[in-house]
Short mmCIF file of C-alpha atoms and ligand atoms in Angstrom, two decimals:
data_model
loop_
_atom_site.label_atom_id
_atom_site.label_comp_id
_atom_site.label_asym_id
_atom_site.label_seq_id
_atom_site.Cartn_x
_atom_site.Cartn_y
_atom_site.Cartn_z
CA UNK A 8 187.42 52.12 69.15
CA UNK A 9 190.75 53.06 67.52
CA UNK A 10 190.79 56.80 67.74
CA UNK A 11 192.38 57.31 64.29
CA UNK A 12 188.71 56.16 63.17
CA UNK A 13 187.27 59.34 64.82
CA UNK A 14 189.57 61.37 62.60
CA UNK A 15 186.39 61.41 59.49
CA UNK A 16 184.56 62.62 62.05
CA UNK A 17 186.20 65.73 62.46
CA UNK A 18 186.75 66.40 59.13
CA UNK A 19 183.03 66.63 58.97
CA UNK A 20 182.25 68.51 61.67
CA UNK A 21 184.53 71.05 60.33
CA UNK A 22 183.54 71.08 57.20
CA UNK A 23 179.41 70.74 57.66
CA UNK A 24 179.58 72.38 61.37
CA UNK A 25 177.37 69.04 62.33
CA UNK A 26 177.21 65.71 63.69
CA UNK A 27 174.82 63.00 64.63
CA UNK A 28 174.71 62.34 68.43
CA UNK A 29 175.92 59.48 68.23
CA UNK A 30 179.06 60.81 66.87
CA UNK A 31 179.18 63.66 68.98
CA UNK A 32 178.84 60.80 71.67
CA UNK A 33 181.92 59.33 70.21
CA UNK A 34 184.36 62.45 70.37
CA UNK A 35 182.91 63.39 73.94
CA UNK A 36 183.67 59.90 75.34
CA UNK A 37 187.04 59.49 73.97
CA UNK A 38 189.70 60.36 76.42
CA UNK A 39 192.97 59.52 74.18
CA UNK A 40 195.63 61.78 74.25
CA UNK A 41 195.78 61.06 70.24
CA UNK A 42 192.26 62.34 70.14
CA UNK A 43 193.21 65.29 72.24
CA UNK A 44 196.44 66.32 70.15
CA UNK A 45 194.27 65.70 67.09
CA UNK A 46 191.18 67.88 67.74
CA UNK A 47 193.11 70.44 69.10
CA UNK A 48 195.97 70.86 66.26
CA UNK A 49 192.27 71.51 64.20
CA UNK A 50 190.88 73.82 66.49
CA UNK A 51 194.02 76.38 66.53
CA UNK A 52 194.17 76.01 63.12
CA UNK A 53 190.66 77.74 62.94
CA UNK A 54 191.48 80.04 65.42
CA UNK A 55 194.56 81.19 64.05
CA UNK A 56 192.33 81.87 60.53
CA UNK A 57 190.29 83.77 62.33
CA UNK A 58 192.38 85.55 65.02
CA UNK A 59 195.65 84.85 64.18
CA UNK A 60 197.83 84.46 67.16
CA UNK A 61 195.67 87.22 68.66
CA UNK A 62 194.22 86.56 72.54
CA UNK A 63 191.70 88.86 73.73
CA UNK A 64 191.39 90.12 77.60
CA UNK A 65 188.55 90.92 79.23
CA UNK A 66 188.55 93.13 82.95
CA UNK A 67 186.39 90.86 85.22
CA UNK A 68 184.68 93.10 87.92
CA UNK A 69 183.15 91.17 90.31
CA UNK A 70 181.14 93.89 91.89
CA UNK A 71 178.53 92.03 93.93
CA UNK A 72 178.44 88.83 95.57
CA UNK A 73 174.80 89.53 97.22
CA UNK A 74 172.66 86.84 95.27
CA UNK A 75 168.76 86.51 95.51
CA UNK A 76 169.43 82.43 93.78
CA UNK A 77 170.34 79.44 95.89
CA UNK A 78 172.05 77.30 93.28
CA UNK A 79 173.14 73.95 94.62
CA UNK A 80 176.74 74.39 93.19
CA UNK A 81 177.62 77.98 93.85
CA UNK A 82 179.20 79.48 97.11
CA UNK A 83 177.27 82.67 96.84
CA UNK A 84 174.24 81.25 97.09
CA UNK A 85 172.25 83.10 99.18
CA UNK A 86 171.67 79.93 101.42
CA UNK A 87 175.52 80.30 102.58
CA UNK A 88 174.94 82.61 105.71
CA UNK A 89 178.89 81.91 105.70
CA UNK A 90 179.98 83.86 102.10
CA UNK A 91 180.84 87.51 103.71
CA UNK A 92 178.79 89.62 101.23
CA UNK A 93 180.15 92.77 99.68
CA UNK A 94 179.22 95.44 97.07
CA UNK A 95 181.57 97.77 94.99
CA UNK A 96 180.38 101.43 95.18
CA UNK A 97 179.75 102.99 92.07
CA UNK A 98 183.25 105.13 92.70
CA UNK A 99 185.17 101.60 92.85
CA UNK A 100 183.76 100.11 90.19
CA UNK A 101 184.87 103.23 87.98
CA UNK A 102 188.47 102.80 89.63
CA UNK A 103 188.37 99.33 88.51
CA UNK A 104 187.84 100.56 85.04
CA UNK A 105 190.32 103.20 85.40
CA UNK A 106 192.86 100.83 86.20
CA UNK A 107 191.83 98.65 83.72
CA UNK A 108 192.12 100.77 80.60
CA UNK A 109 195.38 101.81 81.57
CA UNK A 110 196.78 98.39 82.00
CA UNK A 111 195.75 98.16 78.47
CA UNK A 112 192.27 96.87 78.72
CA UNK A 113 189.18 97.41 76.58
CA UNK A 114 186.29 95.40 77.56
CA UNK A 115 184.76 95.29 81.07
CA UNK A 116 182.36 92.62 82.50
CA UNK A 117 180.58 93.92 85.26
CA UNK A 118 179.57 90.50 86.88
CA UNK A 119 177.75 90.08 90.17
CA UNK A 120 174.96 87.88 91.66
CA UNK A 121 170.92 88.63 91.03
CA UNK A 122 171.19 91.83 93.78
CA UNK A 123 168.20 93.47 94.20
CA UNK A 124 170.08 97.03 95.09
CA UNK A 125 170.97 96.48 91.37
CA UNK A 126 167.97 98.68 90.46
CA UNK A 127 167.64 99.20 86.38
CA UNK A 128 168.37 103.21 87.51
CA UNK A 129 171.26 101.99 89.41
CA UNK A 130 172.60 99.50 86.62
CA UNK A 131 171.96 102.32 83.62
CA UNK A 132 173.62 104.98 85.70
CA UNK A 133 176.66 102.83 85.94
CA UNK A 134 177.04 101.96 82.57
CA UNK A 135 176.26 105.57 81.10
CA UNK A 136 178.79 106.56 83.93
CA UNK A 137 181.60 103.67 82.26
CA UNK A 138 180.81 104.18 78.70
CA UNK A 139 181.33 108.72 79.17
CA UNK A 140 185.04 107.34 80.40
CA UNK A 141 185.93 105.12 78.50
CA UNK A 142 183.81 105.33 75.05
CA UNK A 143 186.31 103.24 72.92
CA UNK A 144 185.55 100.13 75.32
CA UNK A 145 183.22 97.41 74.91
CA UNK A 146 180.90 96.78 78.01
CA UNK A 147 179.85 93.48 79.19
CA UNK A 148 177.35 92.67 81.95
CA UNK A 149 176.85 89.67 83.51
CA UNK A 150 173.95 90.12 85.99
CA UNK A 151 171.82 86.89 85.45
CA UNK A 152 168.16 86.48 84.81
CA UNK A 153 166.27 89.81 83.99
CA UNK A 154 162.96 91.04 82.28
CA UNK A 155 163.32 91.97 78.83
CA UNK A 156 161.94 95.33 79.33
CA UNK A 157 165.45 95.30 82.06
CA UNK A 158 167.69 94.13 79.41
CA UNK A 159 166.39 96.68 77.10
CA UNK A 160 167.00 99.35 79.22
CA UNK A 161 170.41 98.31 80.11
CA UNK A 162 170.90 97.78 75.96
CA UNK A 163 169.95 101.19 76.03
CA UNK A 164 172.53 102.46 78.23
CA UNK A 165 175.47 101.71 76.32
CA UNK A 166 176.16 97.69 77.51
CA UNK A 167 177.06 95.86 74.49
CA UNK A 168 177.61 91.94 75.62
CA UNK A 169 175.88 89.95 78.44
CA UNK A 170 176.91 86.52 79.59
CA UNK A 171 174.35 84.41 81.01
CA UNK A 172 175.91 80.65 80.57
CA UNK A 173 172.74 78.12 80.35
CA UNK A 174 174.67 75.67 82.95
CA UNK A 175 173.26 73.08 80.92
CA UNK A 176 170.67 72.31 77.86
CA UNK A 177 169.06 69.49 79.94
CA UNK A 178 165.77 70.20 82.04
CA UNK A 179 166.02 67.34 84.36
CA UNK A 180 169.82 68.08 85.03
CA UNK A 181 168.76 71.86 85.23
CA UNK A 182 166.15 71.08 88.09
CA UNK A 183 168.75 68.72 89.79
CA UNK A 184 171.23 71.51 89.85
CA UNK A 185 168.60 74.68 91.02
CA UNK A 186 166.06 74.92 93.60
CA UNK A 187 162.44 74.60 91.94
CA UNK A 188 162.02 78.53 91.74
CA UNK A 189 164.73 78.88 89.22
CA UNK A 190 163.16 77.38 85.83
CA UNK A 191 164.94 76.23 82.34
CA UNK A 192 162.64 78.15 80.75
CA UNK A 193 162.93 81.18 82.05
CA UNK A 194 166.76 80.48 81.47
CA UNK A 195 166.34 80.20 78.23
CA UNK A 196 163.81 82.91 77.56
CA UNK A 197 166.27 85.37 78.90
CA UNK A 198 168.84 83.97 76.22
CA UNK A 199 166.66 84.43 73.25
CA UNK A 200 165.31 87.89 74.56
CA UNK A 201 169.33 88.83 74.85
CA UNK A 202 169.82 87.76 71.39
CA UNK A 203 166.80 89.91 70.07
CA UNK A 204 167.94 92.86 71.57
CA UNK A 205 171.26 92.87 69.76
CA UNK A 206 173.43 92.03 72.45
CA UNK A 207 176.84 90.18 71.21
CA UNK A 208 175.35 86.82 73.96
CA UNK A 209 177.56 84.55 75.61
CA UNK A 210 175.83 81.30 77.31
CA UNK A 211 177.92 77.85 78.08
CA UNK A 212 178.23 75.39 80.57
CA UNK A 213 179.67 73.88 83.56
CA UNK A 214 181.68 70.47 82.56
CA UNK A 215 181.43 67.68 85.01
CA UNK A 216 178.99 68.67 87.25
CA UNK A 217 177.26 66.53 89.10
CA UNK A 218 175.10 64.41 86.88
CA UNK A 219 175.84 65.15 83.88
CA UNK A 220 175.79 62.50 80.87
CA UNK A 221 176.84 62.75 77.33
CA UNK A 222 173.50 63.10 76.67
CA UNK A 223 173.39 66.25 78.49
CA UNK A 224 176.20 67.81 76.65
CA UNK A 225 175.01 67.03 73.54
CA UNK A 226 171.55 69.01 74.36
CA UNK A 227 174.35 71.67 75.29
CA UNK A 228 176.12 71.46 71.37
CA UNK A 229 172.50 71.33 70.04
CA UNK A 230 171.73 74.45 71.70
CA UNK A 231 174.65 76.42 70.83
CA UNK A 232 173.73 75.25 67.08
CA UNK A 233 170.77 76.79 67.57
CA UNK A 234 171.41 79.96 69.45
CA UNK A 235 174.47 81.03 67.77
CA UNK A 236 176.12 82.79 70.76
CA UNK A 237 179.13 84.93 69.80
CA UNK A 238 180.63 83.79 73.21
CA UNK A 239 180.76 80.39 75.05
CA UNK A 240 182.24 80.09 78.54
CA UNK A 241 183.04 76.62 79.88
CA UNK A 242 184.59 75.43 82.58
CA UNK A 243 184.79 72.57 84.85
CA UNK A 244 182.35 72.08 88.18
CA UNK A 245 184.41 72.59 91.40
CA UNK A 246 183.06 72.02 94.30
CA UNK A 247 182.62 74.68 97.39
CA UNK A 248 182.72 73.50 100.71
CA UNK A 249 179.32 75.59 101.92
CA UNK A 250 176.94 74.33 99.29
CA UNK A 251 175.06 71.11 98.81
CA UNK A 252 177.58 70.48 96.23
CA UNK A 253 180.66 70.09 98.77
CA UNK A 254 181.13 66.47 98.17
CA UNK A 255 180.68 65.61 94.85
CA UNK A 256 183.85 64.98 92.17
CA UNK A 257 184.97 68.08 90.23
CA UNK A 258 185.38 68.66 86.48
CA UNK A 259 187.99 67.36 84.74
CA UNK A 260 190.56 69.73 82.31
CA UNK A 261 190.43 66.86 79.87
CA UNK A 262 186.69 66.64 78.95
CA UNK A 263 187.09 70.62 79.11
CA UNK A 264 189.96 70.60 76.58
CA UNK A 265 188.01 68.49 73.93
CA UNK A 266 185.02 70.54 74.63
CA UNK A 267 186.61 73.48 74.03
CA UNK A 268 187.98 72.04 71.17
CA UNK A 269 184.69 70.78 69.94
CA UNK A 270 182.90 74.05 70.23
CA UNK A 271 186.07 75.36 67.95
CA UNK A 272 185.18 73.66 65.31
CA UNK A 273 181.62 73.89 65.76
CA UNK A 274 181.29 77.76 65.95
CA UNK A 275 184.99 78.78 64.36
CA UNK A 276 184.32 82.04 64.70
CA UNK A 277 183.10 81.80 68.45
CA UNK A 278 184.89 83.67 71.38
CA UNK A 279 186.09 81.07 73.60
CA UNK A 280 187.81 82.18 76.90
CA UNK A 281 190.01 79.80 79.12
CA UNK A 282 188.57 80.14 82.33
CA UNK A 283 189.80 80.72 85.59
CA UNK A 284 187.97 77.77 87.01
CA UNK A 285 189.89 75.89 84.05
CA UNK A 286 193.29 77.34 85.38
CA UNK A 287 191.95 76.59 89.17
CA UNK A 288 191.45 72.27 88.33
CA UNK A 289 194.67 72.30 86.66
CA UNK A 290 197.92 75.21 86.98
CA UNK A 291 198.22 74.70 83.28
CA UNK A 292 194.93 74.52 82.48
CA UNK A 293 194.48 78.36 81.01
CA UNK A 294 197.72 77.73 78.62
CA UNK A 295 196.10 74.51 78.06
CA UNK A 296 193.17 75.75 76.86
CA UNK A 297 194.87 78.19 74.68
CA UNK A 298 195.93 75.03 72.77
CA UNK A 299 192.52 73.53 72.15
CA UNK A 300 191.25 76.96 70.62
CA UNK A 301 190.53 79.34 73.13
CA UNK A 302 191.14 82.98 72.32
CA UNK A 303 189.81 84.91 75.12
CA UNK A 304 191.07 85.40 78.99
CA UNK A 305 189.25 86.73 81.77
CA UNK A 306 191.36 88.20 84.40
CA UNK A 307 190.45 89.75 87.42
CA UNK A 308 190.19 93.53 87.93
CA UNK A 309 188.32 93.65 90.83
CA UNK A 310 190.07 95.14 93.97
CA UNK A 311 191.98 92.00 95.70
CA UNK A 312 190.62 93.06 99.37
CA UNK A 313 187.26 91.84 97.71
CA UNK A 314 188.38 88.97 95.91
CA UNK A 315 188.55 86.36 98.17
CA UNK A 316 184.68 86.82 98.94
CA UNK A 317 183.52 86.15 95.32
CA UNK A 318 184.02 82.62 95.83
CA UNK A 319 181.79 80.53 93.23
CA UNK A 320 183.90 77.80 94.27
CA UNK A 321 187.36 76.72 96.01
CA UNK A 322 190.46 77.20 95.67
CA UNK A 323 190.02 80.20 93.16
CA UNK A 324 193.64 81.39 91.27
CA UNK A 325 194.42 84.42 91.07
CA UNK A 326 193.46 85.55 93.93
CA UNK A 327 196.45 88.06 96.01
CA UNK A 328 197.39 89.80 92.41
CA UNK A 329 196.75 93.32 91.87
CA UNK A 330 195.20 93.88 88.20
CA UNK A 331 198.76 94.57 86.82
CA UNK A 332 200.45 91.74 88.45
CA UNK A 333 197.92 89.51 87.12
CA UNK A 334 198.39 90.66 83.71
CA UNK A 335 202.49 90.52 83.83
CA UNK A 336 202.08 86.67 84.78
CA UNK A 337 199.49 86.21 82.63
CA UNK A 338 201.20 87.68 79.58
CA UNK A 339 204.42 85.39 80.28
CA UNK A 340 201.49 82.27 80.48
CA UNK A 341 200.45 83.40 76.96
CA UNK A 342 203.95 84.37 75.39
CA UNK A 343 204.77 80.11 76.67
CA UNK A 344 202.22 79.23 74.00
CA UNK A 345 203.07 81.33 70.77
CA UNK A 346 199.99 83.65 71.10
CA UNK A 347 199.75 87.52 72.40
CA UNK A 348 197.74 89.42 74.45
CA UNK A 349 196.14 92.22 72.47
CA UNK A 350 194.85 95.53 73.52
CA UNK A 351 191.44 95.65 71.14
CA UNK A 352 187.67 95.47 72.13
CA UNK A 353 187.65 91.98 70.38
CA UNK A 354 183.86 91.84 68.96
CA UNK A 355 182.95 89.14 67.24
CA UNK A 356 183.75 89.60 63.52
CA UNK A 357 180.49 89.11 62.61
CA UNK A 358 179.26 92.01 64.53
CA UNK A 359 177.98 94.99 62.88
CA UNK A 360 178.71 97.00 65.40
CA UNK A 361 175.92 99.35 67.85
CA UNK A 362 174.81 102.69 67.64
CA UNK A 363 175.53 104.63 70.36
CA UNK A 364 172.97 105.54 72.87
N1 5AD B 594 182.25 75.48 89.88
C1 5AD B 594 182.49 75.97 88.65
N2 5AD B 594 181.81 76.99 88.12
C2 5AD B 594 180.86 77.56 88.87
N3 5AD B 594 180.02 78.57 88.61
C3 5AD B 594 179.26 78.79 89.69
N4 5AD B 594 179.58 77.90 90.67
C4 5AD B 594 180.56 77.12 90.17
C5 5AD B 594 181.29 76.03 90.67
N5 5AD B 594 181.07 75.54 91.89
C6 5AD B 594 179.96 79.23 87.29
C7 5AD B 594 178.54 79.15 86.75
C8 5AD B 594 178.14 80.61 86.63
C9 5AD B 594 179.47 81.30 86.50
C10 5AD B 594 179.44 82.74 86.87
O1 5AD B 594 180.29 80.58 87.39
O2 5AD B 594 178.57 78.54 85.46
O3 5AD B 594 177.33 80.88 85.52
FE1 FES B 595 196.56 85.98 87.60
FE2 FES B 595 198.84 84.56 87.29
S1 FES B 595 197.27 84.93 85.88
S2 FES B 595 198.20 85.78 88.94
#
């Protein structure tokens, strides 16, 4: 087909925030650079009516690479007896944070693997501890699967966001990408119990992983219909050489791109980070993804003798910078593209905001 005759189709998902599948199937399987110009040029234009030229930054602390899951794609699984586990003592984590707000940030993701040592009383004393030093920032945790009685303590404490991407909306892709004691379901369940709380949620999905069909990804649109996260984080499959995984073809930036760009226009108000895994498949892939409507960047605060060891998958980016190193190169990456890094909490304008514990 003659990609000027998806153009309608993008007028109406922009204007009715919908599609059928088969014409979601048609924007997803189109891989003209007309397409991608087009759908992008639409998604900044509804992130600039929303943001502006505003890009938000969120301090990544990756405090724990101990992980209870064995996930076929991810190097910390804890079936690779080869990943060199570490944990961040309370006293670094706070560092991290100290650092952090100087350099000018004001949300902090505390992301690890499922780590048992990760008590509720360890996790609440932690964010009580972040939220008396810094009470102007926004706290984000991304710890996995938990009870809801768990995420309604840590609620409790002061955290204000969680990311817990689905991976994907399809149960038989699910099942071929976990081992059988991780369920969709329960997946799922923890999103909805996230969103009840009142946490600002963030779910999303790997692109390209193995398996993966346009049917999947339109299970993946139809749940972020549904759910209404205030964040989505994609990014392309990579491969790590210590999982089951190793051989299998990556992601590609392109079907990222008009996914991001997609979701844009799907959720215009959504907070849509380019993702270090997007920068890691291609060097331009962050500014890239700027482009097609992203508005949020993750970089890494965590302390670099640790870095190396939170591998998810190879050939990670970012990986030798100190916190403010990364920042000056990444705020050169997002002067290239017109926009500006901005030192604000960045909730999602439809939040009302959370009282204080
Ligand atoms: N490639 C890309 N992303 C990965 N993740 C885990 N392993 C990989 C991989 N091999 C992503 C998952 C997880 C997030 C923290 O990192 O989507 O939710
Ligand atoms: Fe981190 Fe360039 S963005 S070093």
């Amino acid at each position: 087909m003659e990609c000027q005759k998806l153009f309608p189709l993008l007028d109406k998902l922009e204007q009715t925030q919908d599609l059928t599948d088969e014409e979601f199937s048609l924007l997803i399987e189109d891989h003209s650079a007309e397409l991608g110009k087009e759908i992008s040029r639409r998604a900044r234009i509804l992130r600039e009516k929303y943001y502006g030229k505003d890009v938000y930054i969120r301090g990544l602390i990756e405090f724990t690479n101990y992980c209870r899951n064995n996930c076929y794609y991810c190097g910390i699984r804890c079936g690779n007896a080869r990943a060199q586990r570490y944990r961040l003592t309370r006293e670094e984590i706070l560092a991290c944070c100290d650092t952090g707000y100087e350099l000018g940030f004001r949300t902090f993701v505390l992301q690890g693997g499922e780590d048992a040592y990760f008590t509720d009383d360890r996790l609440t004393e932690l964010i009580r501890a972040i939220k008396k030093s810094h009470p102007d920032c926004a706290l984000t945790l991304s710890v996995g699967e938990r009870e809801q009685d768990s995420y309604e303590k840590l609620f409790e404490a002061g955290a204000d966001r969680y990311l817990l991407r689905h991976e994907t909306a399809d149960k038989a892709h699910y099942e071929s990408l976990h081992p059988p004691e991780l369920s969709h379901e329960h997946r799922l369940k923890c999103l909805h119990a996230l969103k009840t709380i009142g946490y600002q949620v963030g779910c999303g999905m790997m692109t390209g992983s193995p398996g993966q069909t346009t049917a999947c990804l339109i299970k993946d649109l139809r749940l972020l219909q549904e759910l209404q996260p205030e964040m989505v984080g994609i990014g392309p499959f990579i491969p790590h050489h210590d999982t089951p995984l190793a051989g299998c073809q990556p992601g590609t930036a392109g079907l990222t791109l008009r996914l991001l760009s997609i979701i844009r226009l799907l959720l215009p108000q959504v907070l849509l980070p380019a993702t270090t895994a997007l920068g890691t498949i291609d060097p331009g892939g962050r500014e890239k993804g700027l482009m097609a409507g992203a508005n949020v960047l993750m970089p890494n605060l965590s302390p670099v003798t640790v870095r190396r060891q939170y591998a998810l998958y190879d050939n990670k980016i970012c990986l030798g910078e100190e916190g403010a190193e990364c920042l000056r190169c990444l705020s050169k990456r997002v002067s290239s593209t017109g926009y500006r890094i901005v030192k604000d909490r960045g909730d999602h304008p439809g939040f009302k905001g959370k009282e204080g514990p």
